[in-house]
Coordinates of C-alpha atoms in Angstrom, one line a residue:
M1 CA 0.8 12.7 -11.1
P2 CA -1.5 14.3 -13.6
L3 CA -0.9 17.4 -14.8
S4 CA -1.3 19.6 -17.7
F5 CA 1.4 19.5 -20.4
K6 CA 3.7 22.2 -19.4
S7 CA 3.1 21.3 -16.1
L8 CA 3.8 17.7 -16.4
T9 CA 7.2 18.2 -19.1
R10 CA 8.6 20.4 -16.4
S11 CA 7.8 18.3 -13.1
F12 CA 8.4 14.3 -15.3
A13 CA 12.3 15.7 -14.1
C14 CA 11.9 15.8 -10.6
L15 CA 10.0 12.6 -10.2
F16 CA 11.5 10.3 -12.3
A17 CA 14.2 9.1 -10.2
L18 CA 11.6 8.3 -7.6
F19 CA 9.4 6.3 -9.1
T20 CA 12.1 5.0 -10.9
A21 CA 14.6 4.0 -7.8
A22 CA 11.6 3.0 -5.8
S23 CA 10.3 0.5 -8.0
V24 CA 13.7 -1.4 -8.0
H25 CA 13.8 -1.1 -3.4
A26 CA 15.6 -3.7 -1.9
S27 CA 14.3 -6.2 0.2
E28 CA 15.3 -8.0 3.2
T29 CA 14.3 -11.7 4.7
F30 CA 14.2 -12.2 7.9
T31 CA 13.1 -15.6 9.9
L32 CA 10.8 -16.8 13.2
E33 CA 9.8 -20.0 14.9
S34 CA 6.8 -20.7 15.0
K35 CA 5.0 -22.0 18.1
L36 CA 1.2 -21.8 17.3
I37 CA 1.2 -23.0 13.9
D38 CA 5.0 -25.5 14.7
E39 CA 7.4 -24.6 11.9
G40 CA 9.6 -22.2 11.1
I41 CA 8.6 -18.8 8.6
T42 CA 10.3 -17.1 6.1
A43 CA 9.2 -13.6 6.0
R44 CA 10.5 -11.4 3.2
V45 CA 9.8 -7.7 4.0
A46 CA 11.0 -4.0 1.7
L47 CA 10.4 -1.3 3.5
P48 CA 9.9 2.2 1.6
E49 CA 12.0 4.6 -0.1
S50 CA 11.4 7.0 2.8
Y51 CA 12.0 4.4 5.3
E52 CA 15.5 7.0 6.0
H53 CA 14.0 9.3 5.8
S54 CA 12.3 10.1 9.4
D55 CA 12.9 7.8 13.5
S56 CA 9.5 7.7 14.2
F57 CA 7.4 7.8 11.2
Q58 CA 5.3 4.3 11.3
Y59 CA 3.9 2.3 7.7
P60 CA 0.8 0.7 7.4
V61 CA 1.7 -3.7 6.9
L62 CA 0.0 -5.0 3.5
L63 CA 1.0 -9.3 4.1
V64 CA 1.0 -10.7 0.9
M65 CA -0.3 -14.5 1.4
D66 CA 2.3 -16.4 -1.0
G67 CA 5.0 -14.0 -0.7
S68 CA 7.5 -16.5 -2.9
T69 CA 6.2 -16.2 -5.8
Q70 CA 3.7 -12.6 -5.2
F71 CA 5.8 -10.2 -3.1
E72 CA 8.3 -9.1 -6.2
H73 CA 4.8 -7.6 -9.1
I74 CA 2.9 -6.5 -5.7
A75 CA 6.4 -4.6 -3.7
G76 CA 7.0 -3.0 -7.3
N77 CA 3.8 -2.2 -7.6
V78 CA 2.4 -0.9 -3.9
N79 CA 6.4 1.9 -4.5
F80 CA 5.2 2.5 -8.1
L81 CA 1.7 4.4 -7.1
S82 CA 2.9 5.7 -3.6
T83 CA 5.0 7.3 -5.5
F84 CA 1.2 9.7 -7.1
S85 CA 0.0 9.1 -3.4
I86 CA -2.6 6.7 -5.6
V87 CA -2.2 4.6 -2.0
P88 CA 0.1 5.0 1.4
E89 CA 3.2 3.7 1.5
M90 CA 3.2 1.0 3.4
I91 CA 5.7 -2.2 4.2
V92 CA 4.5 -4.6 2.6
V93 CA 5.4 -8.5 4.2
G94 CA 5.1 -11.6 1.3
V95 CA 4.6 -14.5 4.2
S96 CA 4.2 -18.7 2.4
A97 CA 2.4 -21.9 3.9
R98 CA 4.5 -24.2 4.1
N99 CA 1.0 -26.3 3.5
R100 CA -2.1 -24.0 1.5
L101 CA -4.6 -25.8 1.9
K102 CA -4.5 -26.6 5.1
R103 CA -3.6 -22.8 6.3
F104 CA -6.2 -21.3 4.0
T105 CA -9.3 -22.9 4.5
H106 CA -11.7 -22.6 7.9
T107 CA -13.2 -25.9 7.5
K108 CA -12.5 -29.1 7.2
M109 CA -14.1 -31.4 4.2
E110 CA -13.8 -34.9 5.3
A111 CA -12.1 -36.0 1.6
Y112 CA -9.2 -33.7 3.4
A113 CA -9.6 -33.6 7.0
D114 CA -5.9 -33.9 8.3
R115 CA -4.7 -31.0 5.6
S116 CA -7.9 -28.7 5.5
G117 CA -9.4 -26.1 8.4
G118 CA -6.5 -24.6 9.6
A119 CA -7.4 -20.9 8.4
E120 CA -8.3 -20.1 12.6
Q121 CA -4.6 -20.8 13.9
Y122 CA -3.1 -19.1 11.0
T123 CA -4.7 -16.4 11.6
Q124 CA -3.4 -16.2 15.0
F125 CA 0.2 -17.0 13.7
L126 CA -0.5 -13.8 12.4
Q127 CA -1.7 -11.8 14.2
D128 CA -0.6 -13.4 17.8
E129 CA 3.8 -14.3 16.4
L130 CA 4.3 -12.7 13.3
M131 CA 2.9 -9.0 13.5
P132 CA 4.2 -8.6 17.4
A133 CA 7.7 -9.5 14.9
L134 CA 7.2 -6.7 12.7
Q135 CA 5.9 -4.0 15.3
K136 CA 9.5 -4.7 16.8
K137 CA 11.3 -4.6 14.1
Y138 CA 9.5 -2.3 12.3
R139 CA 8.1 0.5 12.7
V140 CA 4.1 -0.6 11.3
S141 CA 1.5 1.6 12.5
P142 CA -2.1 0.2 13.2
Y143 CA -3.4 -1.0 9.6
T144 CA -3.4 -4.0 8.3
V145 CA -4.0 -4.8 4.9
V146 CA -4.3 -8.8 3.0
T147 CA -4.3 -9.4 -0.1
G148 CA -4.2 -13.4 -1.5
H149 CA -4.9 -15.9 -5.5
S150 CA -6.8 -18.4 -5.5
L151 CA -6.6 -20.4 -1.9
S152 CA -4.4 -17.7 -0.6
G153 CA -8.1 -15.3 -1.3
L154 CA -10.4 -17.4 -0.1
Y155 CA -8.4 -16.5 3.0
T156 CA -8.2 -13.3 2.7
S157 CA -11.5 -13.5 2.0
Y158 CA -12.3 -15.4 5.6
L159 CA -10.2 -12.5 6.9
A160 CA -12.1 -10.2 5.5
T161 CA -15.6 -11.5 6.6
H162 CA -14.3 -13.2 9.7
H163 CA -11.7 -10.9 11.2
S164 CA -12.2 -7.4 11.8
D165 CA -10.6 -7.3 14.8
F166 CA -7.2 -8.1 12.7
I167 CA -7.2 -6.7 9.3
N168 CA -8.5 -3.6 7.9
A169 CA -8.3 -3.7 4.1
A170 CA -8.3 -7.2 1.6
I171 CA -8.0 -8.6 -1.4
S172 CA -8.8 -11.3 -2.8
V173 CA -8.5 -12.3 -6.6
S174 CA -9.7 -15.0 -7.7
P175 CA -10.1 -17.4 -4.6
S176 CA -10.5 -20.5 -4.3
L177 CA -14.8 -19.8 -3.3
W178 CA -16.3 -23.3 -4.4
W179 CA -14.2 -24.7 -0.7
D180 CA -16.1 -26.8 1.6
D181 CA -19.9 -26.4 -1.3
F182 CA -18.9 -22.4 -0.8
A183 CA -18.9 -22.7 2.9
L184 CA -17.6 -18.7 2.7
I185 CA -20.6 -17.6 1.2
N186 CA -23.0 -19.4 3.2
D187 CA -20.9 -17.3 6.3
I188 CA -21.5 -14.8 4.7
K189 CA -24.9 -14.7 3.3
A190 CA -26.0 -15.3 7.9
A191 CA -24.1 -12.8 9.0
E192 CA -23.3 -9.2 9.6
Q193 CA -20.1 -7.5 10.6
E194 CA -19.9 -5.0 14.1
G195 CA -20.8 -1.7 13.4
E196 CA -18.5 -0.8 15.9
K197 CA -16.5 0.6 13.2
P198 CA -16.2 0.6 9.4
A199 CA -16.8 -2.3 7.8
V200 CA -12.9 -4.4 6.5
R201 CA -12.7 -2.8 2.8
W202 CA -13.3 -5.4 1.1
F203 CA -11.9 -5.6 -3.1
V204 CA -12.3 -9.0 -4.6
S205 CA -11.7 -10.0 -8.1
M206 CA -12.3 -13.0 -11.2
A207 CA -10.8 -14.0 -14.3
N208 CA -12.0 -15.2 -17.3
E209 CA -12.2 -18.6 -15.5
P210 CA -14.8 -21.5 -15.5
N211 CA -17.2 -24.0 -13.6
E212 CA -17.0 -23.9 -10.0
M213 CA -15.4 -20.5 -10.5
A214 CA -17.3 -18.6 -12.0
E215 CA -20.1 -20.2 -10.3
S216 CA -18.7 -18.9 -6.8
Y217 CA -17.7 -15.5 -8.2
E218 CA -21.3 -14.8 -9.1
R219 CA -22.6 -16.4 -5.9
L220 CA -20.9 -14.2 -4.0
L221 CA -22.0 -10.8 -5.5
N222 CA -25.7 -11.9 -5.4
V223 CA -24.8 -12.6 -1.1
L224 CA -23.5 -9.3 -1.6
E225 CA -25.7 -7.2 -3.2
A226 CA -28.6 -8.4 -0.5
K227 CA -26.6 -7.4 1.7
P228 CA -26.9 -3.9 3.4
E229 CA -23.8 -1.3 2.9
S230 CA -23.8 -1.2 6.7
A231 CA -22.8 -4.6 7.0
F232 CA -19.8 -5.5 4.3
N233 CA -17.9 -2.5 2.2
W234 CA -16.6 -4.6 -0.6
E235 CA -15.9 -4.1 -4.5
S236 CA -15.6 -6.0 -7.6
K237 CA -13.8 -6.4 -10.8
Q238 CA -14.2 -9.1 -14.1
F239 CA -11.2 -8.6 -15.4
P240 CA -12.8 -11.5 -18.6
N241 CA -9.0 -11.1 -20.7
E242 CA -6.9 -11.9 -17.9
T243 CA -6.5 -16.3 -17.0
H244 CA -6.1 -17.3 -13.2
D245 CA -2.6 -17.4 -14.0
S246 CA -2.6 -13.7 -15.8
T247 CA -4.6 -11.5 -12.6
P248 CA -2.2 -11.1 -9.6
L249 CA -0.7 -9.0 -11.7
I250 CA -4.7 -6.8 -12.9
G251 CA -5.6 -7.8 -9.9
N252 CA -3.8 -6.4 -7.1
V253 CA -3.6 -2.9 -8.8
E254 CA -6.8 -2.7 -9.1
G255 CA -7.4 -4.2 -5.6
L256 CA -4.6 -2.1 -3.9
K257 CA -7.1 1.5 -5.8
S258 CA -10.2 0.0 -4.6
V259 CA -9.1 -0.4 -1.0
F260 CA -7.5 3.0 -1.1
R261 CA -10.4 5.0 -2.8
G262 CA -10.7 8.6 -1.9
F263 CA -7.1 8.9 -0.7
N264 CA -4.9 11.0 -3.7
A265 CA -6.3 14.3 -2.2
V266 CA -5.0 16.0 -6.2
P267 CA -5.2 13.3 -8.2
N268 CA -6.4 15.4 -10.8
I269 CA -5.4 18.9 -12.4
E270 CA -6.8 20.3 -9.2
I271 CA -4.4 21.5 -6.5
K272 CA -4.4 22.0 -3.1
S273 CA -2.9 24.2 -0.3
L274 CA -1.6 22.9 2.9
E275 CA -4.8 23.7 4.8
Q276 CA -7.6 21.9 2.9
L277 CA -4.7 18.5 2.7
Q278 CA -5.4 18.4 6.2
A279 CA -8.6 18.8 6.4
F280 CA -8.8 16.1 3.9
Y281 CA -7.2 13.7 5.6
A282 CA -9.3 14.8 8.3
D283 CA -12.4 13.5 6.4
Y284 CA -10.5 10.0 5.1
E285 CA -10.2 9.6 8.1
K286 CA -14.0 10.0 10.0
T287 CA -14.1 7.3 6.5
V288 CA -11.7 4.9 7.1
G289 CA -11.4 4.6 10.8
Y290 CA -7.5 5.7 10.7
D291 CA -6.1 8.8 10.6
F292 CA -3.0 8.6 7.6
P293 CA -0.3 11.1 7.8
M294 CA 0.6 12.5 5.6
S295 CA 4.1 10.7 4.1
V296 CA 6.9 11.5 2.4
Q297 CA 5.9 11.4 -0.7
Q298 CA 2.4 12.9 -0.9
Y299 CA 4.4 16.0 0.6
N300 CA 6.5 16.1 -1.9
V301 CA 3.9 15.1 -4.7
Y302 CA 0.7 17.3 -3.9
G303 CA 4.0 20.1 -2.9
L304 CA 5.5 20.1 -6.5
K305 CA 2.2 19.7 -8.1
A306 CA 1.2 22.6 -6.1
A307 CA 4.4 24.9 -7.3
Y308 CA 3.2 24.3 -10.6
E309 CA 0.7 24.8 -11.3
G310 CA 1.1 27.8 -10.4
Q311 CA 0.9 28.8 -6.8
V312 CA 4.4 28.5 -6.2
D313 CA 3.7 29.8 -2.1
W314 CA 1.2 26.5 -1.5
G315 CA 4.2 24.3 -2.5
Q316 CA 6.4 26.1 -0.2
A317 CA 4.4 25.5 2.4
I318 CA 3.5 22.1 2.0
L319 CA 7.5 21.7 1.3
E320 CA 8.8 23.3 4.6
K321 CA 5.6 20.8 6.6
G322 CA 7.3 17.8 4.4
V323 CA 10.9 18.4 6.0
E324 CA 10.0 19.8 9.7
V325 CA 8.4 16.1 9.6
F326 CA 11.3 14.4 7.6
G327 CA 13.9 16.3 8.2
Q328 CA 16.4 13.6 6.7
S329 CA 14.9 13.4 3.7
E330 CA 16.3 14.2 0.5
I331 CA 13.7 13.9 -1.6
L332 CA 11.5 16.8 -0.3
W333 CA 15.3 18.9 0.3
D334 CA 15.8 19.1 -3.1
S335 CA 12.1 19.5 -4.0
L336 CA 12.2 23.0 -1.5
A337 CA 15.4 24.0 -3.0
T338 CA 13.2 23.5 -6.4
V339 CA 10.6 25.8 -5.1
Y340 CA 12.4 28.0 -3.8
A341 CA 14.0 28.8 -7.4
M342 CA 11.3 28.8 -9.1
N343 CA 10.8 31.6 -6.3
D344 CA 14.0 33.3 -6.8
N345 CA 15.7 32.5 -4.1
N346 CA 18.7 30.9 -4.1
E347 CA 20.3 31.1 -1.0
S348 CA 17.8 29.0 0.6
A349 CA 17.0 26.7 -2.6
L350 CA 21.3 26.3 -2.2
K351 CA 21.2 25.4 1.5
A352 CA 17.9 23.3 0.6
S353 CA 20.1 21.7 -2.3
N354 CA 23.0 20.5 0.1
K355 CA 20.9 19.4 2.3
A356 CA 19.4 17.0 -0.5
V357 CA 23.3 16.1 -1.3
Q358 CA 24.4 15.7 2.2
F359 CA 21.4 13.1 2.9
A360 CA 21.3 11.9 -0.2
H361 CA 25.2 10.3 0.4
E362 CA 23.6 9.3 3.7
H363 CA 21.4 6.7 2.3
Q364 CA 22.9 6.2 -1.5
S365 CA 20.0 7.8 -3.4
K366 CA 20.0 5.9 -6.5
Y367 CA 19.4 9.6 -7.8
I368 CA 22.6 10.9 -6.5
S369 CA 23.0 12.9 -10.1
E370 CA 19.6 14.6 -9.6
I371 CA 20.2 15.4 -7.1
E372 CA 23.7 16.5 -7.4
A373 CA 22.9 18.4 -10.5
Q374 CA 20.6 21.0 -9.7
N375 CA 23.2 21.7 -6.7
S376 CA 26.0 22.6 -8.9
D377 CA 23.0 24.2 -10.9
L378 CA 22.4 26.6 -7.6
K379 CA 25.7 27.3 -6.6
K380 CA 26.7 28.4 -10.2
Q381 CA 23.6 31.5 -10.0
T382 CA 24.5 31.9 -6.4
E383 CA 27.9 33.5 -7.6
N384 CA 26.5 35.4 -10.5

């Protein structure tokens, strides 16, 4: 989180363990036998670091197409970016299709008649089988983001322009928009999204690529630029120093920042009180059509930032609200202990720190040493 130099130095030690742990958070897998596409699916799932800090908090889902190759770096970037409230904490799910050409194309080409045109069926699988399975197993909120690259980028472009009933945001990295004589671009040219809710937030990018890839990207931009803003909510970016194979790394980072633009309430050194934060996210709900309740990392970042920038009472109020919502969070109890100590309230600081130690042990926290170190210091100060 960008702070003044002095504040950055003081807060770095408090936050370092958090983003280090988040970047290596373990994933799990589950299998699903699909009747709609008649095959078994193995999904990889990365839960937010704070998932165990509440029994009821729900998280948006990010569906990663081509999960076998794209899941790990995207899950790591989501955890890093969410630690600093640049994007929300999310449940990241990697799914791979056995027949990419069939699953990721929405029209049939004569040369591939039996091996293409299955995008709508695959969407039914995701919407009617995979998502209900995720909702049954995990605390999933009704906000869904999809990301894809190349052929799967064509597919996420299809979802962005044809399925606002299913998804809320989409990332399309170097999408294969040339498919079937630019069929999807022609669809976009002829269509308008319904205005019942905010349009899908869509980020599309292109690397330094030749021939039909570059041509299709230019065609898409020309079509989108001619549309009214109410029809498609999109942003685009080119990466001239990237190749088709390297671009998913930067493309997904920039895509996440794009589809969640405006999410970070305190992006620089300015700070907000709890009331101002609540008002900020009420306004953000009007923009995106979904209420994002504040998560562990938001309470933590905003609370510490307020305290280190001189508004200790603001920071204390934010973190106290945080432990009220996430009573099992060692992250928030430890930060609250820090802020109590800044307010010369060592007795309350020690109580909060003791809770942080308790939950850190229960969760087998990767940053237990930092939490125990503060606890030890507070005990010494209280005894003196």
